[in-house]
Amino acid sequence: MKKLLLLTFILVSCSLYSQSESLLKPGRVIFYNVENLFDTLNDPETQDEDFLPASKNKWNTKKYRLKLNHIAKVFAAMLDTIQPLVIGLCEVENRKVLEDLIAQPLLKKFHFRIVHHNSPDERGIDAAILYNTNAVQSAFDATLKVQFPFDPDDRTRDILYLKTYLNEGEPVWFFVNHWPSRRGGKEDSDDKRQYAAKVLKDKIENIYAGEQYARIVVMGDFNDNPDDESLLALSKLDKNGRAERMVNLMKPLKDKNEFTLRYMDARDVFDQFIVSENLLDTKNPFCIRNSKARIFSPDFLLFKHPKYGLIPNRTYTSGRWVAGYSDHLPVYMDIEFK
């Protein structure tokens, strides 16, 4: 019995020591639109018919497994020299594909936990979060419904959020967004993205009303660039009862003509991080390294188009499976601890 108690004490002590060490090391926050991570099973509640074995895409187990392996390869490359903190994802079909993803051999060493809620999107694609349980303590998670009063029949993705604690008392809130697409034209859908921005903005102001110094990370595929009105609205928060402003870390990258996706000649930065200013303060117990975010763009994620140059190496092109990765590039930022 004494030996058993001693062994238990040693194991618990090692676990706590490992967690303590994780909290002292820098960590990476990632966002990635993984482009249609669907399983091969029919969901009668959603429009997933394009990703079934008998569909025009001929989506099958072989292609699904390769897709999982590709996403795992991306994350393994991004986490080669640094631990993960939080990974935001969009265009995932369900919880099962997330379970299959974190079970990939390249990702098994990370202690990921899944945050996922089914959203009302017609195609069944959702936002999700993976977080490292060695470094991130979850308080709770929930969603914000985006229901358009001017178009109640249009169902879009919820905004997913997670409240966490890292290595000290002030909470960190992570929001993962996938705002309405530009299908049909930017002007025809502007009002929907601006409404999604209002839903998010109202929630952030509500948080600051109760937690004046809360740290907030907003990430996602916004289907707008940093200088579009929907994103600019997030920097125009109600000043009452709050101390911070929101800073878009991707604007400098867009100003340099970088991109996270390409459509013909356009070079867009739809995948972004917008953070509360206190996360840039190097005097705080933790902060974003160099106050910067970056786009991850190794050669294997890019394809040289004969007309448009380098573009993301996507899964399908013109209806043809090309065994690529995604039509978006992942983005990341690093957090340093004192």
CSV table of N, CA, C and O in Angstrom, one decimal, residues 173-287:
chain,number,residue,atom,x,y,z
A,173,TRP,N,-9.9,35.1,-23.4
A,173,TRP,CA,-11.1,34.7,-24.2
A,173,TRP,C,-10.6,34.5,-25.6
A,173,TRP,O,-10.0,35.4,-26.2
A,174,PHE,N,-10.9,33.3,-26.2
A,174,PHE,CA,-10.6,33.0,-27.6
A,174,PHE,C,-11.9,32.9,-28.3
A,174,PHE,O,-12.8,32.1,-28.0
A,175,PHE,N,-12.1,33.6,-29.4
A,175,PHE,CA,-13.2,33.6,-30.3
A,175,PHE,C,-12.8,33.1,-31.7
A,175,PHE,O,-11.9,33.6,-32.3
A,176,VAL,N,-13.5,32.1,-32.2
A,176,VAL,CA,-13.3,31.6,-33.5
A,176,VAL,C,-14.4,31.8,-34.4
A,176,VAL,O,-15.6,31.5,-34.1
A,177,ASN,N,-14.2,32.5,-35.5
A,177,ASN,CA,-15.2,33.0,-36.4
A,177,ASN,C,-15.1,32.4,-37.8
A,177,ASN,O,-14.0,32.2,-38.3
A,178,HIS,N,-16.2,32.3,-38.5
A,178,HIS,CA,-16.2,32.0,-39.9
A,178,HIS,C,-17.4,32.7,-40.5
A,178,HIS,O,-18.6,32.2,-40.5
A,179,TRP,N,-17.2,33.9,-40.9
A,179,TRP,CA,-18.3,34.8,-41.3
A,179,TRP,C,-18.8,34.5,-42.7
A,179,TRP,O,-18.1,33.8,-43.4
A,180,PRO,N,-20.0,35.0,-43.0
A,180,PRO,CA,-20.6,34.7,-44.3
A,180,PRO,C,-19.7,34.9,-45.5
A,180,PRO,O,-19.0,35.9,-45.5
A,181,SER,N,-19.8,34.1,-46.4
A,181,SER,CA,-18.9,34.2,-47.6
A,181,SER,C,-19.3,35.3,-48.5
A,181,SER,O,-20.4,35.9,-48.4
A,182,ARG,N,-18.5,35.5,-49.5
A,182,ARG,CA,-18.8,36.5,-50.6
A,182,ARG,C,-19.4,35.9,-51.8
A,182,ARG,O,-19.5,36.5,-52.8
A,183,ARG,N,-19.9,34.7,-51.6
A,183,ARG,CA,-20.6,34.1,-52.8
A,183,ARG,C,-21.7,34.9,-53.3
A,183,ARG,O,-22.6,35.4,-52.5
A,184,GLY,N,-21.7,35.2,-54.6
A,184,GLY,CA,-22.7,36.1,-55.1
A,184,GLY,C,-22.2,37.6,-55.2
A,184,GLY,O,-22.9,38.4,-55.8
A,185,GLY,N,-21.0,37.8,-54.6
A,185,GLY,CA,-20.5,39.2,-54.7
A,185,GLY,C,-20.3,39.8,-53.3
A,185,GLY,O,-21.1,39.6,-52.4
A,186,LYS,N,-19.3,40.6,-53.2
A,186,LYS,CA,-19.0,41.2,-51.9
A,186,LYS,C,-20.2,42.1,-51.4
A,186,LYS,O,-20.6,42.1,-50.3
A,187,GLU,N,-20.6,43.0,-52.3
A,187,GLU,CA,-21.7,43.9,-51.9
A,187,GLU,C,-22.9,43.3,-51.5
A,187,GLU,O,-23.6,43.7,-50.6
A,188,ASP,N,-23.3,42.2,-52.1
A,188,ASP,CA,-24.5,41.5,-51.8
A,188,ASP,C,-24.5,40.8,-50.4
A,188,ASP,O,-25.5,40.4,-49.9
A,189,SER,N,-23.3,40.6,-49.8
A,189,SER,CA,-23.2,39.9,-48.6
A,189,SER,C,-22.5,40.8,-47.5
A,189,SER,O,-22.3,40.4,-46.3
A,190,ASP,N,-22.2,42.0,-47.8
A,190,ASP,CA,-21.6,42.9,-46.8
A,190,ASP,C,-22.4,43.1,-45.5
A,190,ASP,O,-21.8,43.1,-44.4
A,191,ASP,N,-23.7,43.2,-45.7
A,191,ASP,CA,-24.6,43.4,-44.5
A,191,ASP,C,-24.5,42.2,-43.6
A,191,ASP,O,-24.6,42.4,-42.3
A,192,LYS,N,-24.3,41.1,-44.1
A,192,LYS,CA,-24.3,39.9,-43.2
A,192,LYS,C,-23.0,39.8,-42.4
A,192,LYS,O,-23.0,39.5,-41.2
A,193,ARG,N,-21.9,40.2,-43.0
A,193,ARG,CA,-20.6,40.2,-42.3
A,193,ARG,C,-20.6,41.3,-41.3
A,193,ARG,O,-20.1,41.2,-40.1
A,194,GLN,N,-21.2,42.4,-41.6
A,194,GLN,CA,-21.3,43.5,-40.7
A,194,GLN,C,-22.2,43.2,-39.5
A,194,GLN,O,-21.9,43.6,-38.3
A,195,TYR,N,-23.2,42.4,-39.7
A,195,TYR,CA,-24.1,41.9,-38.6
A,195,TYR,C,-23.3,41.0,-37.7
A,195,TYR,O,-23.4,41.0,-36.5
A,196,ALA,N,-22.5,40.0,-38.3
A,196,ALA,CA,-21.7,39.1,-37.5
A,196,ALA,C,-20.7,39.9,-36.7
A,196,ALA,O,-20.5,39.6,-35.5
A,197,ALA,N,-20.2,41.0,-37.2
A,197,ALA,CA,-19.2,41.8,-36.5
A,197,ALA,C,-20.0,42.5,-35.3
A,197,ALA,O,-19.4,42.6,-34.2
A,198,LYS,N,-21.2,42.9,-35.5
A,198,LYS,CA,-22.0,43.5,-34.4
A,198,LYS,C,-22.2,42.5,-33.3
A,198,LYS,O,-22.1,42.8,-32.1
A,199,VAL,N,-22.6,41.2,-33.6
A,199,VAL,CA,-22.8,40.2,-32.6
A,199,VAL,C,-21.5,40.0,-31.8
A,199,VAL,O,-21.6,39.9,-30.6
A,200,LEU,N,-20.4,39.9,-32.5
A,200,LEU,CA,-19.1,39.7,-31.8
A,200,LEU,C,-18.8,41.0,-30.9
A,200,LEU,O,-18.4,40.8,-29.8
A,201,LYS,N,-18.9,42.1,-31.5
A,201,LYS,CA,-18.6,43.4,-30.8
A,201,LYS,C,-19.4,43.5,-29.5
A,201,LYS,O,-18.9,43.9,-28.5
A,202,ASP,N,-20.7,43.2,-29.6
A,202,ASP,CA,-21.6,43.3,-28.4
A,202,ASP,C,-21.1,42.4,-27.3
A,202,ASP,O,-21.1,42.7,-26.1
A,203,LYS,N,-20.7,41.2,-27.7
A,203,LYS,CA,-20.2,40.2,-26.7
A,203,LYS,C,-18.9,40.7,-26.1
A,203,LYS,O,-18.7,40.6,-24.8
A,204,ILE,N,-18.0,41.3,-26.8
A,204,ILE,CA,-16.7,41.8,-26.3
A,204,ILE,C,-17.0,42.9,-25.3
A,204,ILE,O,-16.4,43.0,-24.2
A,205,GLU,N,-17.9,43.8,-25.7
A,205,GLU,CA,-18.2,44.9,-24.8
A,205,GLU,C,-18.9,44.4,-23.5
A,205,GLU,O,-18.6,44.9,-22.4
A,206,ASN,N,-19.7,43.4,-23.6
A,206,ASN,CA,-20.3,42.8,-22.4
A,206,ASN,C,-19.2,42.2,-21.5
A,206,ASN,O,-19.3,42.3,-20.3
A,207,ILE,N,-18.2,41.5,-22.1
A,207,ILE,CA,-17.1,41.0,-21.3
A,207,ILE,C,-16.4,42.1,-20.6
A,207,ILE,O,-16.1,42.0,-19.4
A,208,TYR,N,-16.1,43.2,-21.3
A,208,TYR,CA,-15.3,44.2,-20.6
A,208,TYR,C,-16.1,45.0,-19.6
A,208,TYR,O,-15.6,45.5,-18.6
A,209,ALA,N,-17.4,44.9,-19.7
A,209,ALA,CA,-18.3,45.5,-18.6
A,209,ALA,C,-18.1,44.8,-17.3
A,209,ALA,O,-18.2,45.4,-16.2
A,210,GLY,N,-17.7,43.5,-17.3
A,210,GLY,CA,-17.5,42.7,-16.1
A,210,GLY,C,-16.1,42.4,-15.8
A,210,GLY,O,-15.7,42.2,-14.6
A,211,GLU,N,-15.2,42.4,-16.8
A,211,GLU,CA,-13.8,42.1,-16.6
A,211,GLU,C,-13.0,43.1,-17.4
A,211,GLU,O,-12.6,43.0,-18.5
A,212,GLN,N,-12.7,44.2,-16.7
A,212,GLN,CA,-12.1,45.4,-17.4
A,212,GLN,C,-10.8,45.1,-18.1
A,212,GLN,O,-10.5,45.7,-19.1
A,213,TYR,N,-10.0,44.2,-17.5
A,213,TYR,CA,-8.7,43.9,-18.1
A,213,TYR,C,-8.6,42.5,-18.7
A,213,TYR,O,-7.5,41.9,-18.8
A,214,ALA,N,-9.7,42.0,-19.1
A,214,ALA,CA,-9.7,40.7,-19.8
A,214,ALA,C,-8.9,40.7,-21.1
A,214,ALA,O,-8.8,41.8,-21.7
A,215,ARG,N,-8.2,39.6,-21.3
A,215,ARG,CA,-7.4,39.5,-22.6
A,215,ARG,C,-8.3,38.8,-23.6
A,215,ARG,O,-8.9,37.7,-23.3
A,216,ILE,N,-8.3,39.3,-24.8
A,216,ILE,CA,-9.2,38.7,-25.8
A,216,ILE,C,-8.5,38.5,-27.1
A,216,ILE,O,-7.7,39.3,-27.6
A,217,VAL,N,-8.7,37.3,-27.7
A,217,VAL,CA,-8.1,36.9,-29.0
A,217,VAL,C,-9.3,36.5,-29.9
A,217,VAL,O,-10.0,35.6,-29.6
A,218,VAL,N,-9.4,37.3,-30.9
A,218,VAL,CA,-10.4,37.0,-32.0
A,218,VAL,C,-9.7,36.5,-33.2
A,218,VAL,O,-8.7,37.1,-33.7
A,219,MET,N,-10.1,35.3,-33.7
A,219,MET,CA,-9.4,34.8,-34.9
A,219,MET,C,-10.5,34.2,-35.8
A,219,MET,O,-11.6,34.0,-35.4
A,220,GLY,N,-10.1,34.0,-37.0
A,220,GLY,CA,-11.1,33.3,-37.9
A,220,GLY,C,-10.9,33.7,-39.4
A,220,GLY,O,-10.0,34.4,-39.8
A,221,ASP,N,-11.8,33.1,-40.2
A,221,ASP,CA,-11.9,33.4,-41.6
A,221,ASP,C,-13.1,34.4,-41.7
A,221,ASP,O,-14.2,34.0,-41.6
A,222,PHE,N,-12.8,35.7,-41.9
A,222,PHE,CA,-13.8,36.7,-41.8
A,222,PHE,C,-14.4,37.0,-43.2
A,222,PHE,O,-15.3,37.8,-43.3
A,223,ASN,N,-13.8,36.4,-44.3
A,223,ASN,CA,-14.3,36.7,-45.6
A,223,ASN,C,-14.3,38.2,-45.9
A,223,ASN,O,-15.0,38.7,-46.8
A,224,ASP,N,-13.5,39.0,-45.2
A,224,ASP,CA,-13.2,40.4,-45.4
A,224,ASP,C,-11.8,40.6,-45.0
A,224,ASP,O,-11.1,39.9,-44.3
A,225,ASN,N,-11.2,41.7,-45.6
A,225,ASN,CA,-9.9,42.1,-45.3
A,225,ASN,C,-9.8,43.1,-44.1
A,225,ASN,O,-10.9,43.6,-43.7
A,226,PRO,N,-8.6,43.3,-43.5
A,226,PRO,CA,-8.5,44.1,-42.3
A,226,PRO,C,-9.1,45.5,-42.5
A,226,PRO,O,-9.5,46.2,-41.5
A,227,ASP,N,-9.1,46.1,-43.7
A,227,ASP,CA,-9.6,47.4,-43.9
A,227,ASP,C,-11.0,47.5,-44.4
A,227,ASP,O,-11.5,48.6,-44.7
A,228,ASP,N,-11.7,46.4,-44.3
A,228,ASP,CA,-13.2,46.4,-44.6
A,228,ASP,C,-14.0,46.8,-43.4
A,228,ASP,O,-13.5,46.6,-42.2
A,229,GLU,N,-15.1,47.4,-43.6
A,229,GLU,CA,-15.9,48.0,-42.6
A,229,GLU,C,-16.2,47.0,-41.4
A,229,GLU,O,-16.2,47.4,-40.3
A,230,SER,N,-16.5,45.8,-41.8
A,230,SER,CA,-16.9,44.8,-40.7
A,230,SER,C,-15.7,44.6,-39.7
A,230,SER,O,-16.0,44.5,-38.5
A,231,LEU,N,-14.5,44.6,-40.2
A,231,LEU,CA,-13.4,44.4,-39.3
A,231,LEU,C,-13.0,45.7,-38.6
A,231,LEU,O,-12.6,45.7,-37.4
A,232,LEU,N,-13.1,46.8,-39.2
A,232,LEU,CA,-12.9,48.1,-38.6
A,232,LEU,C,-13.8,48.4,-37.5
A,232,LEU,O,-13.4,49.0,-36.5
A,233,ALA,N,-15.0,47.8,-37.5
A,233,ALA,CA,-16.0,48.0,-36.5
A,233,ALA,C,-15.5,47.5,-35.1
A,233,ALA,O,-15.9,48.0,-34.1
A,234,LEU,N,-14.7,46.4,-35.2
A,234,LEU,CA,-14.2,45.8,-33.9
A,234,LEU,C,-13.3,46.7,-33.1
A,234,LEU,O,-13.1,46.6,-31.9
A,235,SER,N,-12.7,47.7,-33.8
A,235,SER,CA,-11.8,48.6,-33.1
A,235,SER,C,-12.6,49.8,-32.5
A,235,SER,O,-12.0,50.7,-31.9
A,236,LYS,N,-13.9,49.9,-32.8
A,236,LYS,CA,-14.7,51.0,-32.4
A,236,LYS,C,-15.6,50.5,-31.2
A,236,LYS,O,-16.8,50.7,-31.2
A,237,LEU,N,-15.0,50.0,-30.2
A,237,LEU,CA,-15.8,49.5,-29.0
A,237,LEU,C,-16.2,50.6,-28.2
A,237,LEU,O,-15.6,51.7,-28.1
A,238,ASP,N,-17.3,50.3,-27.4
A,238,ASP,CA,-17.8,51.3,-26.4
A,238,ASP,C,-16.7,51.5,-25.4
A,238,ASP,O,-16.2,50.5,-24.8
A,239,LYS,N,-16.3,52.7,-25.1
A,239,LYS,CA,-15.2,52.9,-24.1
A,239,LYS,C,-15.6,52.8,-22.7
A,239,LYS,O,-14.8,52.8,-21.8
A,240,ASN,N,-16.9,52.8,-22.4
A,240,ASN,CA,-17.4,52.8,-21.0
A,240,ASN,C,-17.0,51.5,-20.3
A,240,ASN,O,-17.3,50.4,-20.8
A,241,GLY,N,-16.3,51.7,-19.2
A,241,GLY,CA,-15.9,50.5,-18.4
A,241,GLY,C,-14.9,49.6,-18.9
A,241,GLY,O,-14.7,48.5,-18.5
A,242,ARG,N,-14.1,50.0,-19.9
A,242,ARG,CA,-13.1,49.1,-20.4
A,242,ARG,C,-11.8,49.9,-20.6
A,242,ARG,O,-11.8,51.1,-20.7
A,243,ALA,N,-10.7,49.2,-20.6
A,243,ALA,CA,-9.4,49.8,-20.7
A,243,ALA,C,-8.6,49.5,-21.9
A,243,ALA,O,-7.6,50.1,-22.2
A,244,GLU,N,-9.0,48.6,-22.7
A,244,GLU,CA,-8.3,48.1,-23.9
A,244,GLU,C,-8.9,48.5,-25.2
A,244,GLU,O,-10.1,48.7,-25.3
A,245,ARG,N,-8.1,48.5,-26.2
A,245,ARG,CA,-8.7,48.5,-27.6
A,245,ARG,C,-8.3,47.3,-28.3
A,245,ARG,O,-7.3,46.6,-27.9
A,246,MET,N,-9.0,47.0,-29.4
A,246,MET,CA,-8.6,45.8,-30.2
A,246,MET,C,-7.7,46.2,-31.4
A,246,MET,O,-7.9,47.2,-32.0
A,247,VAL,N,-6.7,45.3,-31.6
A,247,VAL,CA,-5.7,45.6,-32.6
A,247,VAL,C,-5.7,44.5,-33.6
A,247,VAL,O,-5.6,43.3,-33.2
A,248,ASN,N,-5.8,44.8,-34.9
A,248,ASN,CA,-5.7,43.8,-35.9
A,248,ASN,C,-4.2,43.6,-36.3
A,248,ASN,O,-3.6,44.4,-36.9
A,249,LEU,N,-3.8,42.4,-36.0
A,249,LEU,CA,-2.4,42.0,-36.2
A,249,LEU,C,-2.1,41.7,-37.7
A,249,LEU,O,-0.9,41.6,-38.1
A,250,MET,N,-3.1,41.5,-38.5
A,250,MET,CA,-2.9,41.1,-39.9
A,250,MET,C,-2.8,42.3,-40.8
A,250,MET,O,-2.4,42.2,-42.0
A,251,LYS,N,-3.2,43.5,-40.3
A,251,LYS,CA,-3.2,44.7,-41.2
A,251,LYS,C,-1.8,44.9,-41.8
A,251,LYS,O,-1.7,45.2,-43.0
A,252,PRO,N,-0.7,44.9,-41.0
A,252,PRO,CA,0.6,45.1,-41.6
A,252,PRO,C,0.9,44.1,-42.7
A,252,PRO,O,1.6,44.4,-43.7
A,253,LEU,N,0.4,42.9,-42.6
A,253,LEU,CA,0.7,41.8,-43.6
A,253,LEU,C,-0.1,42.1,-44.9
A,253,LEU,O,0.4,41.9,-46.0
A,254,LYS,N,-1.3,42.6,-44.7
A,254,LYS,CA,-2.1,42.9,-45.9
A,254,LYS,C,-1.5,44.1,-46.6
A,254,LYS,O,-1.5,44.2,-47.8
A,255,ASP,N,-1.0,45.1,-45.8
A,255,ASP,CA,-0.3,46.3,-46.4
A,255,ASP,C,0.9,45.9,-47.2
A,255,ASP,O,1.3,46.6,-48.1
A,256,LYS,N,1.5,44.8,-46.8
A,256,LYS,CA,2.7,44.3,-47.6
A,256,LYS,C,2.3,43.5,-48.8
A,256,LYS,O,3.2,42.9,-49.4
A,257,ASN,N,1.0,43.3,-49.0
A,257,ASN,CA,0.5,42.6,-50.2
A,257,ASN,C,0.7,41.1,-50.0
A,257,ASN,O,0.8,40.3,-51.0
A,258,GLU,N,0.8,40.6,-48.7
A,258,GLU,CA,0.8,39.2,-48.5
A,258,GLU,C,-0.6,38.7,-48.6
A,258,GLU,O,-1.6,39.4,-48.7
A,259,PHE,N,-0.8,37.3,-48.5
A,259,PHE,CA,-2.1,36.8,-48.7
A,259,PHE,C,-2.3,35.5,-47.8
A,259,PHE,O,-1.3,34.8,-47.5
A,260,THR,N,-3.5,35.2,-47.5
A,260,THR,CA,-3.8,33.9,-46.9
A,260,THR,C,-4.7,33.1,-47.9
A,260,THR,O,-4.8,31.9,-47.7
A,261,LEU,N,-5.2,33.7,-48.9
A,261,LEU,CA,-5.9,33.0,-50.0
A,261,LEU,C,-5.8,33.9,-51.2
A,261,LEU,O,-5.6,35.1,-51.2
A,262,ARG,N,-6.0,33.2,-52.4
A,262,ARG,CA,-6.0,33.9,-53.7
A,262,ARG,C,-7.2,33.6,-54.5
A,262,ARG,O,-7.7,32.4,-54.5
A,263,TYR,N,-7.8,34.6,-55.1
A,263,TYR,CA,-8.8,34.3,-56.1
A,263,TYR,C,-8.5,35.2,-57.3
A,263,TYR,O,-8.5,36.4,-57.3
A,264,MET,N,-8.0,34.5,-58.4
A,264,MET,CA,-7.5,35.2,-59.6
A,264,MET,C,-6.4,36.2,-59.1
A,264,MET,O,-5.5,35.8,-58.5
A,265,ASP,N,-6.5,37.5,-59.5
A,265,ASP,CA,-5.5,38.4,-59.2
A,265,ASP,C,-5.5,38.9,-57.7
A,265,ASP,O,-4.6,39.6,-57.3
A,266,ALA,N,-6.6,38.7,-57.0
A,266,ALA,CA,-6.8,39.2,-55.7
A,266,ALA,C,-5.8,38.5,-54.7
A,266,ALA,O,-5.6,37.3,-54.8
A,267,ARG,N,-5.3,39.3,-53.8
A,267,ARG,CA,-4.4,38.8,-52.7
A,267,ARG,C,-5.1,39.2,-51.4
A,267,ARG,O,-4.9,40.3,-50.9
A,268,ASP,N,-5.8,38.3,-50.8
A,268,ASP,CA,-6.7,38.6,-49.6
A,268,ASP,C,-6.0,38.1,-48.4
A,268,ASP,O,-5.4,37.0,-48.3
A,269,VAL,N,-6.3,38.8,-47.3
A,269,VAL,CA,-5.9,38.3,-45.9
A,269,VAL,C,-7.3,38.2,-45.1
A,269,VAL,O,-7.6,39.1,-44.3
A,270,PHE,N,-8.0,37.2,-45.4
A,270,PHE,CA,-9.3,36.9,-44.7
A,270,PHE,C,-9.1,36.3,-43.4
A,270,PHE,O,-9.9,36.3,-42.5
A,271,ASP,N,-7.9,35.6,-43.2
A,271,ASP,CA,-7.7,34.8,-42.0
A,271,ASP,C,-6.8,35.7,-41.1
A,271,ASP,O,-5.7,36.1,-41.4
A,272,GLN,N,-7.4,36.1,-39.9
A,272,GLN,CA,-6.8,37.1,-39.1
A,272,GLN,C,-6.9,36.9,-37.6
A,272,GLN,O,-7.6,36.0,-37.1
A,273,PHE,N,-6.0,37.6,-36.9
A,273,PHE,CA,-6.0,37.7,-35.5
A,273,PHE,C,-6.3,39.2,-35.1
A,273,PHE,O,-5.6,40.1,-35.6
A,274,ILE,N,-7.3,39.4,-34.3
A,274,ILE,CA,-7.5,40.7,-33.7
A,274,ILE,C,-7.5,40.5,-32.2
A,274,ILE,O,-8.2,39.7,-31.6
A,275,VAL,N,-6.6,41.3,-31.5
A,275,VAL,CA,-6.4,41.0,-30.1
A,275,VAL,C,-6.5,42.3,-29.2
A,275,VAL,O,-6.4,43.4,-29.7
A,276,SER,N,-6.8,42.1,-28.0
A,276,SER,CA,-6.9,43.2,-27.0
A,276,SER,C,-5.4,43.8,-26.8
A,276,SER,O,-4.5,43.0,-26.8
A,277,GLU,N,-5.3,45.1,-26.7
A,277,GLU,CA,-4.0,45.7,-26.6
A,277,GLU,C,-3.2,45.3,-25.5
A,277,GLU,O,-1.9,45.3,-25.5
A,278,ASN,N,-3.8,44.8,-24.4
A,278,ASN,CA,-3.0,44.4,-23.2
A,278,ASN,C,-2.2,43.1,-23.6
A,278,ASN,O,-1.2,42.8,-22.8
A,279,LEU,N,-2.5,42.4,-24.6
A,279,LEU,CA,-1.7,41.2,-25.0
A,279,LEU,C,-0.4,41.7,-25.7
A,279,LEU,O,0.4,40.8,-26.0
A,280,LEU,N,-0.3,43.0,-26.0
A,280,LEU,CA,0.9,43.5,-26.6
A,280,LEU,C,1.9,44.1,-25.6
A,280,LEU,O,3.0,44.5,-26.0
A,281,ASP,N,1.5,44.2,-24.4
A,281,ASP,CA,2.2,44.9,-23.4
A,281,ASP,C,3.3,43.9,-22.8
A,281,ASP,O,2.9,43.0,-22.1
A,282,THR,N,4.5,44.2,-23.0
A,282,THR,CA,5.6,43.3,-22.6
A,282,THR,C,5.8,43.3,-21.0
A,282,THR,O,6.5,42.5,-20.5
A,283,LYS,N,5.1,44.3,-20.3
A,283,LYS,CA,5.2,44.3,-18.9
A,283,LYS,C,4.3,43.3,-18.2
A,283,LYS,O,4.4,43.1,-17.0
A,284,ASN,N,3.4,42.8,-19.0
A,284,ASN,CA,2.4,41.8,-18.4
A,284,ASN,C,3.0,40.4,-18.3
A,284,ASN,O,4.1,40.1,-18.9
A,285,PRO,N,2.4,39.5,-17.5
A,285,PRO,CA,2.9,38.2,-17.3
A,285,PRO,C,3.1,37.4,-18.5
A,285,PRO,O,3.9,36.5,-18.6
A,286,PHE,N,2.3,37.7,-19.6
A,286,PHE,CA,2.5,37.1,-20.9
A,286,PHE,C,2.1,38.0,-21.9
A,286,PHE,O,1.2,38.9,-21.7
A,287,CYS,N,2.7,37.9,-23.1
A,287,CYS,CA,2.3,38.8,-24.2
A,287,CYS,C,2.6,38.1,-25.5
A,287,CYS,O,3.3,37.1,-25.6
